[in-house]
Coordinates of C-alpha atoms (C1' of nucleotides) in Angstrom, one line a residue:
Chain A
M1 CA 0.0 0.0 0.0
A2 CA 0.4 2.5 0.6
A3 CA 2.2 2.7 0.6
Q4 CA 4.7 0.3 0.0
R5 CA 3.5 -2.9 -1.5
G6 CA 3.8 -5.4 1.4
Q7 CA 7.1 -7.0 1.1
R8 CA 6.3 -7.6 -2.5
N9 CA 8.9 -5.0 -3.3
G10 CA 11.4 -6.4 -0.9
V11 CA 12.3 -10.0 -1.4
G12 CA 12.6 -11.7 -4.7
D13 CA 13.1 -8.6 -6.7
T14 CA 16.8 -8.2 -6.8
P15 CA 16.8 -10.3 -10.0
P16 CA 14.3 -8.2 -11.9
A17 CA 11.2 -10.4 -11.8
P18 CA 10.1 -11.3 -15.3
T19 CA 6.8 -12.5 -13.9
A20 CA 4.5 -12.0 -16.8
A21 CA 5.1 -8.6 -18.2
E22 CA 7.9 -9.7 -20.5
I23 CA 5.9 -12.7 -21.5
T24 CA 2.8 -10.9 -22.4
A25 CA 4.6 -8.0 -24.0
P26 CA 6.2 -9.8 -27.0
I27 CA 3.0 -11.8 -27.6
P28 CA 0.6 -9.4 -29.2
R29 CA -2.9 -10.6 -28.5
V30 CA -3.3 -14.2 -29.3
V31 CA -4.7 -16.0 -26.3
A32 CA -7.0 -13.2 -25.3
E33 CA -10.1 -14.9 -26.7
V34 CA -9.9 -17.7 -24.2
P35 CA -10.8 -15.8 -21.0
A36 CA -10.8 -18.8 -18.7
A37 CA -11.2 -17.7 -15.1
R38 CA -7.6 -18.7 -14.3
E39 CA -6.3 -16.6 -17.2
R40 CA -8.2 -13.5 -16.2
A41 CA -7.3 -13.8 -12.6
R42 CA -3.6 -13.4 -13.5
A43 CA -4.3 -10.0 -15.0
I44 CA -5.8 -8.3 -11.9
P45 CA -3.5 -5.6 -10.5
E46 CA -2.4 -6.2 -7.0
A47 CA -3.8 -2.9 -5.9
A48 CA -7.2 -3.9 -7.3
V49 CA -7.2 -7.2 -5.4
A50 CA -6.8 -5.3 -2.1
R51 CA -9.7 -3.1 -3.0
L52 CA -11.8 -6.1 -3.9
A53 CA -11.5 -7.3 -0.4
V54 CA -12.8 -4.0 0.8
Y55 CA -15.7 -4.1 -1.5
L56 CA -16.5 -7.6 -0.3
R57 CA -16.8 -6.4 3.3
V58 CA -19.0 -3.4 2.3
L59 CA -21.2 -5.7 0.3
S60 CA -21.6 -8.1 3.1
G61 CA -22.8 -5.3 5.3
M62 CA -25.2 -4.3 2.6
Q63 CA -26.5 -7.8 2.3
D64 CA -27.1 -8.0 6.0
Q65 CA -29.1 -4.8 5.7
G66 CA -31.2 -6.4 3.0
S67 CA -30.0 -4.5 0.0
G68 CA -30.7 -6.4 -3.2
T69 CA -28.8 -4.3 -5.8
V70 CA -26.3 -1.5 -5.6
S71 CA -25.0 1.0 -8.1
S72 CA -21.3 1.6 -8.6
E73 CA -21.7 5.1 -7.2
E74 CA -23.2 3.8 -3.9
L75 CA -20.7 1.1 -3.5
A76 CA -17.8 3.5 -4.3
V77 CA -18.9 6.0 -1.7
A78 CA -19.3 3.2 0.9
A79 CA -15.9 1.8 0.1
G80 CA -14.2 5.2 -0.1
V81 CA -13.1 5.1 -3.7
N82 CA -13.8 6.7 -7.0
S83 CA -16.7 5.1 -8.8
A84 CA -14.8 4.8 -12.1
K85 CA -12.1 3.0 -10.3
L86 CA -14.6 0.7 -8.7
R87 CA -16.1 -0.2 -12.0
K88 CA -12.7 -0.9 -13.5
D89 CA -11.8 -3.1 -10.6
L90 CA -15.0 -5.0 -11.0
S91 CA -14.5 -5.3 -14.7
Y92 CA -11.3 -7.3 -13.9
I93 CA -13.4 -10.1 -12.6
G94 CA -16.1 -10.0 -15.3
S95 CA -19.3 -8.2 -16.3
Y96 CA -21.8 -8.9 -13.6
G97 CA -23.7 -5.6 -13.6
T98 CA -26.8 -4.6 -15.4
R99 CA -26.7 -1.3 -17.2
G100 CA -29.3 1.1 -16.0
V101 CA -29.7 -0.8 -12.8
G102 CA -26.5 -1.7 -11.0
Y103 CA -25.0 -4.8 -9.5
E104 CA -26.8 -7.6 -7.7
V105 CA -25.2 -7.7 -4.2
A106 CA -25.4 -11.5 -3.9
V107 CA -23.8 -12.1 -7.3
L108 CA -21.0 -9.7 -6.6
I109 CA -20.2 -11.2 -3.3
E110 CA -20.1 -14.7 -4.8
E111 CA -17.8 -13.6 -7.7
I112 CA -15.4 -11.7 -5.5
E113 CA -15.2 -14.6 -3.1
R114 CA -14.5 -16.9 -5.9
I115 CA -11.7 -14.7 -7.3
L116 CA -10.2 -14.2 -3.9
G117 CA -10.2 -17.9 -3.3
L118 CA -12.4 -17.7 -0.3
T119 CA -14.7 -20.5 -1.5
R120 CA -12.3 -23.1 -0.3
K121 CA -11.3 -22.1 3.2
Q122 CA -7.6 -21.3 3.7
S123 CA -6.0 -22.8 6.7
V124 CA -3.9 -20.4 8.8
A125 CA -1.1 -21.0 11.3
V126 CA 0.0 -18.3 13.7
V127 CA 3.6 -18.4 15.0
G128 CA 4.6 -16.5 18.1
I129 CA 1.9 -16.3 20.7
G130 CA 2.8 -13.1 22.4
N131 CA 0.5 -10.1 22.7
L132 CA 0.0 -9.8 19.0
G133 CA -0.2 -13.6 18.5
H134 CA -3.0 -13.7 21.1
A135 CA -4.9 -11.0 19.3
L136 CA -4.5 -12.8 16.0
A137 CA -5.5 -16.2 17.4
N138 CA -8.7 -14.7 18.8
Y139 CA -9.4 -12.9 15.6
G140 CA -10.8 -16.2 14.5
G141 CA -14.2 -15.4 13.1
F142 CA -13.4 -12.7 10.6
P143 CA -16.0 -10.3 9.4
G144 CA -17.9 -12.4 7.0
R145 CA -16.4 -15.8 6.2
G146 CA -13.4 -16.7 8.1
F147 CA -9.9 -18.0 7.7
P148 CA -9.8 -20.9 10.2
V149 CA -6.8 -20.7 12.4
T150 CA -5.7 -24.3 12.6
A151 CA -2.4 -24.2 14.4
L152 CA -0.5 -22.1 16.9
F153 CA 3.2 -22.2 17.6
D154 CA 5.7 -20.8 20.1
V155 CA 9.0 -21.7 21.8
D156 CA 8.0 -20.8 25.4
P157 CA 7.7 -24.1 27.3
D158 CA 5.1 -22.5 29.6
L159 CA 2.8 -21.9 26.6
I160 CA 3.1 -25.3 24.9
G161 CA -0.2 -27.1 25.3
V162 CA -2.1 -24.1 26.7
P163 CA -5.2 -23.5 24.7
V164 CA -5.5 -20.0 23.1
G165 CA -8.8 -19.2 21.5
G166 CA -9.6 -22.9 21.8
L167 CA -6.5 -24.2 20.1
P168 CA -3.5 -25.6 21.9
V169 CA -0.1 -24.1 21.3
E170 CA 2.5 -26.3 19.7
H171 CA 6.3 -26.1 19.7
I172 CA 7.8 -24.4 16.6
D173 CA 9.9 -27.5 16.0
D174 CA 6.7 -29.2 15.0
I175 CA 5.9 -26.6 12.3
P176 CA 6.9 -28.8 9.4
T177 CA 4.9 -31.9 10.3
I178 CA 1.8 -30.1 11.7
C179 CA 1.5 -27.6 9.0
A180 CA 1.9 -30.2 6.3
E181 CA -0.6 -32.5 8.0
R182 CA -3.2 -29.8 8.4
E183 CA -2.6 -28.4 5.0
V184 CA -1.8 -24.9 6.2
S185 CA -1.6 -22.5 3.2
I186 CA -1.0 -19.2 5.0
G187 CA 1.5 -18.7 7.8
V188 CA 1.4 -15.6 10.1
I189 CA 4.7 -14.6 11.8
A190 CA 4.3 -12.7 15.0
T191 CA 7.6 -13.6 16.6
P192 CA 10.4 -11.3 17.9
P193 CA 12.6 -10.2 15.0
P194 CA 15.5 -12.6 15.6
A195 CA 13.3 -15.7 15.3
A196 CA 11.4 -14.6 12.2
Q197 CA 13.7 -16.0 9.5
T198 CA 14.1 -19.4 11.2
V199 CA 10.3 -19.7 11.6
C200 CA 9.9 -18.5 8.0
D201 CA 12.2 -21.3 6.8
R202 CA 10.3 -23.9 8.6
L203 CA 7.0 -22.7 7.2
V204 CA 8.4 -22.8 3.7
E205 CA 9.7 -26.3 4.4
A206 CA 6.2 -27.3 5.4
G207 CA 4.9 -26.2 2.1
V208 CA 3.3 -22.9 3.2
Q209 CA 2.8 -20.8 0.1
C210 CA 2.0 -17.4 1.6
I211 CA 3.3 -15.6 4.6
L212 CA 2.0 -12.6 6.5
N213 CA 4.9 -11.1 8.4
F214 CA 4.5 -8.8 11.4
A215 CA 8.2 -9.0 12.5
P216 CA 10.3 -6.0 11.4
V217 CA 12.6 -8.1 9.3
V218 CA 13.1 -8.5 5.6
L219 CA 12.5 -12.2 5.0
Q220 CA 14.4 -14.3 2.5
V221 CA 12.1 -16.7 0.8
P222 CA 12.2 -18.8 -2.5
D223 CA 10.5 -17.3 -5.5
H224 CA 7.4 -19.3 -5.2
V225 CA 6.5 -18.0 -1.8
E226 CA 4.5 -14.8 -1.4
V227 CA 5.2 -12.5 1.5
R228 CA 3.2 -9.6 2.7
K229 CA 4.5 -7.4 5.5
V230 CA 2.8 -5.4 8.2
D231 CA 5.2 -3.2 10.0
L232 CA 3.9 -1.1 12.8
A233 CA 7.0 1.0 13.2
V234 CA 7.0 1.9 9.6
E235 CA 3.3 2.9 9.7
L236 CA 4.0 5.2 12.7
Q237 CA 7.0 6.7 11.1
V238 CA 5.1 7.5 7.9
L239 CA 2.5 9.2 10.0
S240 CA 5.3 11.0 11.8
F241 CA 6.6 12.2 8.5
H242 CA 3.2 13.7 7.7
V243 CA 3.0 15.5 11.0
A244 CA 6.4 17.0 10.4
R245 CA 5.6 17.9 6.8
R246 CA 2.4 19.5 8.0
A247 CA 4.2 21.5 10.6
D248 CA 6.8 22.6 8.0
N249 CA 4.2 23.6 5.5
A250 CA 2.3 25.6 8.1
A251 CA 5.5 27.4 9.0
A252 CA 6.2 28.0 5.4
T253 CA 2.8 29.5 4.7
N254 CA 3.5 32.1 7.4
G255 CA 5.3 34.4 4.9
V256 CA 7.6 32.3 2.7
A257 CA 6.0 30.0 0.2
P258 CA 2.4 30.8 -0.5
E259 CA 1.9 27.7 -2.7
F260 CA 0.4 25.3 -0.1
N261 CA -2.3 27.2 1.6
G262 CA -5.3 25.8 -0.1
K263 CA -5.5 22.8 2.1
V264 CA -4.3 24.1 5.5
N265 CA -7.7 24.6 6.9
G266 CA -8.1 25.9 10.3
M267 CA -5.3 24.5 12.4
V268 CA -3.7 27.0 14.8
V269 CA -0.3 27.4 13.6
T270 CA 1.7 29.6 15.8
Chain B
M1 CA -6.6 5.2 -0.2
A2 CA -7.1 8.5 1.3
A3 CA -9.4 10.6 3.3
Q4 CA -13.0 10.4 2.3
R5 CA -12.2 8.4 -0.7
G6 CA -10.5 5.7 1.4
Q7 CA -7.5 5.3 3.6
R8 CA -4.0 4.5 2.6
N9 CA -3.4 0.9 3.0
G10 CA -0.3 0.7 5.1
V11 CA 0.9 -2.4 3.7
G12 CA 1.9 -2.1 0.7
D13 CA 0.6 -2.2 -1.8
T14 CA -1.2 0.5 -2.5
P15 CA 0.4 3.8 -3.4
P16 CA -2.7 5.9 -4.0
A17 CA -3.2 9.5 -5.0
P18 CA -2.3 11.9 -2.2
T19 CA -4.7 14.7 -1.3
A20 CA -2.2 17.1 -2.7
A21 CA -2.7 16.0 -6.3
E22 CA -5.5 18.5 -6.6
I23 CA -3.2 21.3 -5.6
T24 CA -0.2 20.5 -7.7
A25 CA -2.3 19.9 -10.8
P26 CA -3.5 23.4 -11.5
I27 CA -0.2 25.0 -10.5
P28 CA 2.4 24.3 -13.2
R29 CA 5.9 24.5 -11.7
V30 CA 6.6 27.9 -10.3
V31 CA 8.3 27.7 -6.9
A32 CA 10.5 24.7 -7.7
E33 CA 13.7 26.7 -7.4
V34 CA 13.5 27.2 -3.6
P35 CA 14.4 23.7 -2.4
A36 CA 14.2 24.5 1.3
A37 CA 14.0 21.3 3.4
R38 CA 10.3 21.8 3.9
E39 CA 9.8 22.2 0.2
R40 CA 11.7 19.1 -0.7
A41 CA 10.0 17.1 2.0
R42 CA 6.7 17.6 0.2
A43 CA 8.2 16.1 -2.9
I44 CA 9.0 12.7 -1.5
P45 CA 6.8 10.0 -2.9
E46 CA 4.7 8.2 -0.2
A47 CA 6.2 4.9 -1.2
A48 CA 9.7 6.2 -0.7
V49 CA 8.8 7.5 2.8
A50 CA 7.8 4.0 3.8
R51 CA 11.0 2.6 2.5
L52 CA 13.1 5.3 4.3
A53 CA 11.7 3.9 7.5
V54 CA 12.9 0.5 6.5
Y55 CA 16.4 1.8 5.7
L56 CA 16.5 3.5 9.0
R57 CA 16.0 0.3 10.8
V58 CA 18.6 -1.5 8.8
L59 CA 21.0 1.3 9.3
S60 CA 20.4 1.2 13.1
G61 CA 21.3 -2.5 13.1
M62 CA 24.5 -1.7 11.1
Q63 CA 25.5 1.0 13.5
D64 CA 25.1 -1.3 16.4
Q65 CA 27.4 -3.7 14.6
G66 CA 29.9 -1.0 14.3
S67 CA 29.7 -0.2 10.6
G68 CA 31.0 3.3 9.7
T69 CA 30.1 3.5 6.1
V70 CA 27.8 1.5 3.7
S71 CA 27.4 1.4 0.0
S72 CA 24.1 1.7 -1.7
E73 CA 24.5 -1.9 -2.9
E74 CA 25.0 -3.3 0.6
L75 CA 22.2 -1.3 2.1
A76 CA 19.9 -2.2 -0.8
V77 CA 20.5 -5.9 -0.3
A78 CA 19.9 -5.6 3.5
A79 CA 16.7 -3.7 2.9
G80 CA 15.5 -6.0 0.2
V81 CA 15.3 -3.4 -2.6
N82 CA 17.0 -2.5 -5.9
S83 CA 20.1 -0.4 -5.4
A84 CA 19.0 2.2 -7.9
K85 CA 15.7 2.6 -6.1
L86 CA 17.6 3.0 -2.9
R87 CA 19.8 5.7 -4.3
K88 CA 16.8 7.6 -5.7
D89 CA 15.0 7.3 -2.4
L90 CA 18.0 8.8 -0.6
S91 CA 18.4 11.5 -3.2
Y92 CA 15.0 12.8 -2.2
I93 CA 16.3 13.8 1.2
G94 CA 19.6 15.3 -0.1
S95 CA 23.1 14.3 -1.2
Y96 CA 24.8 12.8 1.8
G97 CA 26.9 10.1 0.1
T98 CA 30.5 10.2 -1.0
R99 CA 31.2 9.0 -4.5
G100 CA 33.6 6.1 -4.7
V101 CA 33.0 5.4 -1.0
G102 CA 29.4 5.2 0.1
Y103 CA 27.3 6.7 2.8
E104 CA 28.3 7.4 6.4
V105 CA 25.9 5.4 8.5
A106 CA 25.6 7.9 11.3
V107 CA 24.9 10.8 8.9
L108 CA 22.2 8.8 7.0
I109 CA 20.5 7.9 10.2
E110 CA 20.4 11.4 11.4
E111 CA 19.0 12.8 8.1
I112 CA 16.3 10.1 7.8
E113 CA 15.2 10.7 11.3
R114 CA 15.0 14.4 10.6
I115 CA 12.9 13.9 7.5
L116 CA 10.6 11.5 9.2
G117 CA 10.1 13.9 12.1
L118 CA 11.6 11.5 14.7
T119 CA 13.8 14.2 16.2
R120 CA 10.8 15.5 18.2
K121 CA 9.1 12.6 19.7
Q122 CA 5.5 12.0 18.6
S123 CA 3.1 11.3 21.4
V124 CA 0.8 8.4 20.6
A125 CA -2.6 7.5 22.0
V126 CA -4.1 4.0 21.7
V127 CA -7.9 3.6 21.8
G128 CA -9.4 0.2 22.4
I129 CA -7.5 -1.9 24.8
G130 CA -8.5 -5.4 23.7
N131 CA -6.1 -8.0 22.5
L132 CA -4.6 -5.8 19.9
G133 CA -4.6 -2.7 22.0
H134 CA -2.6 -4.6 24.7
A135 CA -0.1 -5.6 22.1
L136 CA 0.2 -2.1 20.9
A137 CA 0.5 -0.6 24.4
N138 CA 3.3 -2.9 25.2
Y139 CA 5.0 -2.3 22.0
G140 CA 6.3 0.8 23.8
G141 CA 9.9 0.8 23.1
F142 CA 10.0 0.5 19.3
P143 CA 13.1 -0.8 17.6
G144 CA 15.4 2.2 17.8
R145 CA 13.9 5.4 19.0
G146 CA 10.4 5.1 20.2
F147 CA 7.0 6.7 19.9
P148 CA 6.0 7.3 23.5
V149 CA 2.5 6.0 24.1
T150 CA 1.1 8.6 26.5
A151 CA -2.6 7.7 26.7
L152 CA -4.8 4.6 26.6
F153 CA -8.6 4.6 26.2
D154 CA -11.4 2.2 26.4
V155 CA -15.1 2.1 27.3
D156 CA -15.1 -1.0 29.5
P157 CA -15.5 0.1 33.1
D158 CA -13.5 -2.8 34.3
L159 CA -10.5 -1.6 32.4
I160 CA -10.6 2.1 33.4
G161 CA -7.8 2.9 35.8
V162 CA -6.1 -0.4 35.2
P163 CA -2.5 0.1 34.2
V164 CA -1.5 -1.5 30.9
G165 CA 2.2 -1.3 30.1
G166 CA 2.6 1.1 33.0
L167 CA -0.1 3.5 31.9
P168 CA -3.6 3.7 33.3
V169 CA -6.6 3.2 30.9
E170 CA -8.9 6.2 30.6
H171 CA -12.5 6.5 29.4
I172 CA -13.0 7.4 25.8
D173 CA -15.2 10.3 26.8
D174 CA -12.0 11.9 28.0
I175 CA -10.2 11.7 24.7
P176 CA -10.6 15.3 23.7
T177 CA -9.3 16.8 27.0
I178 CA -6.5 14.3 27.6
C179 CA -5.2 14.2 24.1
A180 CA -5.2 17.9 23.8
E181 CA -3.5 18.2 27.2
R182 CA -0.8 15.7 26.4
E183 CA -0.4 17.0 22.9
V184 CA -1.1 13.7 21.2
S185 CA -0.2 13.9 17.5
I186 CA -0.9 10.3 16.5
G187 CA -4.0 8.3 17.4
V188 CA -4.2 4.5 17.0
I189 CA -7.7 3.0 16.7
A190 CA -7.9 -0.7 17.8
T191 CA -11.6 -0.7 18.7
P192 CA -14.4 -2.9 17.3
P193 CA -15.7 -1.6 14.0
P194 CA -18.9 0.0 15.2
A195 CA -17.0 2.3 17.6
A196 CA -14.3 3.3 15.2
Q197 CA -15.9 6.4 13.6
T198 CA -17.0 7.8 16.9
V199 CA -13.5 7.4 18.4
C200 CA -12.1 8.9 15.2
D201 CA -14.3 12.0 15.6
R202 CA -13.2 12.5 19.1
L203 CA -9.5 12.2 18.2
V204 CA -9.9 14.7 15.5
E205 CA -11.8 17.0 17.9
A206 CA -8.8 16.8 20.2
G207 CA -6.5 18.0 17.4
V208 CA -4.9 14.7 16.5
Q209 CA -3.5 15.1 13.0
C210 CA -2.8 11.5 12.0
I211 CA -4.6 8.3 12.7
L212 CA -3.6 4.6 12.3
N213 CA -6.7 2.6 11.9
F214 CA -6.8 -1.1 12.7
A215 CA -10.6 -1.3 12.5
P216 CA -12.1 -2.7 9.3
V217 CA -14.0 0.5 8.6
V218 CA -13.6 3.3 6.1
L219 CA -13.2 6.4 8.3
Q220 CA -14.6 9.8 7.4
V221 CA -12.2 12.5 8.4
P222 CA -11.6 16.2 7.4
D223 CA -9.0 16.8 4.7
H224 CA -6.3 17.9 7.1
V225 CA -6.2 14.6 8.9
E226 CA -4.1 11.8 7.6
V227 CA -5.3 8.2 7.9
R228 CA -3.4 5.0 7.4
K229 CA -5.2 1.7 7.5
V230 CA -4.0 -1.7 8.6
D231 CA -6.6 -4.3 7.7
L232 CA -5.8 -7.9 8.7
A233 CA -8.7 -9.3 6.8
V234 CA -7.6 -7.6 3.6
E235 CA -4.1 -8.9 4.0
L236 CA -5.2 -12.4 4.4
Q237 CA -7.6 -12.2 1.5
V238 CA -4.9 -10.9 -0.8
L239 CA -2.7 -13.8 0.2
S240 CA -5.7 -16.1 -0.4
F241 CA -6.0 -14.7 -3.8
H242 CA -2.4 -15.6 -4.5
V243 CA -2.9 -19.1 -3.3
A244 CA -5.8 -19.5 -5.6
R245 CA -4.0 -17.9 -8.5
R246 CA -1.1 -20.2 -8.0
A247 CA -3.3 -23.3 -7.9
D248 CA -5.1 -22.2 -11.1
N249 CA -1.8 -21.5 -12.9
A250 CA -0.5 -24.8 -11.8
A251 CA -3.6 -26.5 -13.1
A252 CA -3.4 -24.5 -16.3
T253 CA 0.2 -25.5 -17.0
N254 CA -1.0 -29.1 -16.9
G255 CA -2.0 -29.1 -20.6
V256 CA -4.2 -26.1 -21.2
A257 CA -2.5 -22.7 -21.3
P258 CA 1.2 -23.1 -21.8
E259 CA 2.0 -19.4 -21.5
F260 CA 2.7 -19.2 -17.7
N261 CA 5.2 -21.9 -16.9
G262 CA 8.3 -19.9 -16.4
K263 CA 7.8 -19.3 -12.8
V264 CA 6.1 -22.4 -11.5
N265 CA 9.2 -23.8 -10.0
G266 CA 9.1 -27.0 -8.2
M267 CA 5.9 -27.3 -6.3
V268 CA 4.2 -30.6 -6.6
V269 CA 1.0 -29.9 -8.5
T270 CA -1.1 -33.0 -8.7
Chain C
dT1 C1' 50.1 15.9 -9.9
dA2 C1' 47.7 12.9 -13.0
dC3 C1' 45.5 8.7 -13.7
dC4 C1' 42.3 4.9 -12.4
dG5 C1' 38.7 2.5 -10.4
dC6 C1' 34.7 2.8 -7.7
dT7 C1' 30.2 4.7 -6.2
dT8 C1' 27.0 8.2 -6.2
dG9 C1' 23.3 11.0 -8.2
dT10 C1' 20.1 11.7 -11.9
dG11 C1' 18.1 12.2 -16.8
dA12 C1' 15.2 9.6 -19.5
dA13 C1' 12.4 5.7 -20.8
dC14 C1' 9.1 2.5 -19.5
dG15 C1' 5.2 0.5 -17.3
dC16 C1' 1.4 0.6 -14.1
dA17 C1' -2.5 2.7 -12.1
dT18 C1' -5.9 6.4 -11.9
dG19 C1' -9.4 9.3 -13.6
dC20 C1' -12.1 11.1 -17.4
dA21 C1' -15.6 10.9 -20.7
dC22 C1' -18.5 8.5 -23.7
dA23 C1' -20.6 4.7 -26.3
dA24 C1' -23.2 0.5 -25.4
dA25 C1' -26.9 -1.5 -23.2
dG26 C1' -30.5 -2.1 -20.4
dT27 C1' -35.0 -0.4 -17.8
dC28 C1' -38.9 2.4 -17.1
dG29 C1' -42.8 5.2 -18.5
dC30 C1' -46.1 6.1 -21.8
Chain D
dG1 C1' -43.4 -0.6 -29.2
dC2 C1' -40.7 3.5 -28.6
dG3 C1' -38.1 7.1 -26.7
dA4 C1' -35.8 8.9 -22.7
dC5 C1' -33.2 8.1 -18.8
dT6 C1' -29.9 5.6 -16.1
dT7 C1' -25.8 3.0 -15.3
dT8 C1' -22.3 0.0 -16.8
dG9 C1' -18.0 -1.1 -19.2
dT10 C1' -13.9 0.7 -21.3
dG11 C1' -10.6 3.3 -24.6
dC12 C1' -7.6 7.0 -23.8
dA13 C1' -4.8 10.3 -21.6
dT14 C1' -2.3 11.7 -17.7
dG15 C1' 0.7 11.3 -13.8
dC16 C1' 3.4 8.5 -10.6
dG17 C1' 6.8 5.2 -9.6
dT18 C1' 10.4 2.1 -11.0
dT19 C1' 14.3 0.9 -13.6
dC20 C1' 18.2 1.6 -16.6
dA21 C1' 22.3 3.5 -17.8
dC22 C1' 25.8 6.8 -17.6
dA23 C1' 28.2 11.1 -16.5
dA24 C1' 30.1 13.4 -12.5
dG25 C1' 32.9 13.2 -8.6
dC26 C1' 36.0 11.4 -5.0
dG27 C1' 39.8 8.6 -2.9
dG28 C1' 43.7 6.0 -3.7
dT29 C1' 48.0 5.2 -6.1
dA30 C1' 52.2 5.9 -8.6

DNA sequence: TACCGCTTGTGAACGCATGCACAAAGTCGC
DNA sequence: GCGACTTTGTGCATGCGTTCACAAGCGGTA
């Protein structure tokens, strides 16, 4: 995001990733007439995928409220985006709207869930049962359909066997066997920084394909593993930057550079 | 994803249009020749700011290890980015390198801290002392210099007055007075979704300029308030999408569409 | 002092994402 | 059945961010 794209920009990129751009580029437009779902899925921009998840949540809320159909404008406002962008995002997954009317909420929910792979439930393992790990383990029932957390791991002997959110904590040495056994597809790392890489390696070893990393560490993973990063320190520092910028701009508008005054509404400066 | 049209997704991915686009658009390029620090700060791309925070952490680690200087290549590898990108990012904040040698670690740390506004410590308030709130409150000493958490809020009467991480929990009705009094500049929302907007309004009322939102809700804020969003459900769903895509591609390479086989390395498919 | 090798800093090209504006397509009213 | 209105879906242009490639600049060396 915002920001920075997860760790997507951080890991396997040193060798410039020829993922698909260089492949689709030389090929003019040959295979375009076979829009199998799998083919189209590949073409969805990462940013759009993240927004689809937001639309899905908003739509679920609307369905609970009994809405049958929704226009792109309504949905866009509720999701906090431009309506043109929303329509383009939806067009990536197909044409499920009716011109002059809008979209059927139920249909849209179903299609987005299908594209996001939520139809088959993804098994999640959380590693590192500290404060954050507890929070994640108890997050269990997500808004709407959930990602079942099927395994918890830690090193602390006092924690092993203790049930957290109804699931006993296992030792991280058992990650490979347990994750393989329970077919975990997503691993969440909430350990202290020094342990993160080791834990990551074990998850990969167990066949986990995607990792959500809360540890402030740049993980090294094979190309076929996807990593997304959530870094609280970075988030705060970006906000801090904005505070500082704002203060500087405010100071600047007091006599020096008059170019940024259109948006400085109301705050007491001096 | 910004203000009323959506929040910036902290993670990654999403480098959306800043609110300033509307300002820079009509004004061609007049004041560019006065590159005062405040002016230049405005020109740093959001994505670059997030990376600067990462560089800062890596540099701190290097300093602890006793490194005096570092080349862009070294730092880039450690931070998991392209070296050209790293140099461009650093060029946004000035020219502090020595050609043929590299960058002085201490100087770089100091400059990045200055740009990120870390020289004056930012006071942080956490609202919603559930599992996640606990985790955040105890995060206290961040890696490197910290953001002092100076206030905690909740509605639960059983929590009010209880010290968490050495700080007593206050009632959310007191947000305006306490935040103003302690000069809180960053508010963190870790409440259940229904409470998020109300809490947000009170924080804004108290003069908080930046908000980090963990609640899965699109917040409505005035233009002068900056919001960043961390959405666990979205993160998981994006990963889920990748799992699904991977499975589809793997299936596709088994005889149907031969165009995406370059990157499917090694995973057992059948 | 003059040369050589190394690393920075940046101009320019490229690609992706956003936003605009409009044609296509459907519904509703008469 | 037909026309007017509404809303989708998308081609196109614009701007941002990333990457490449190279000149400029600095330290070391003879």
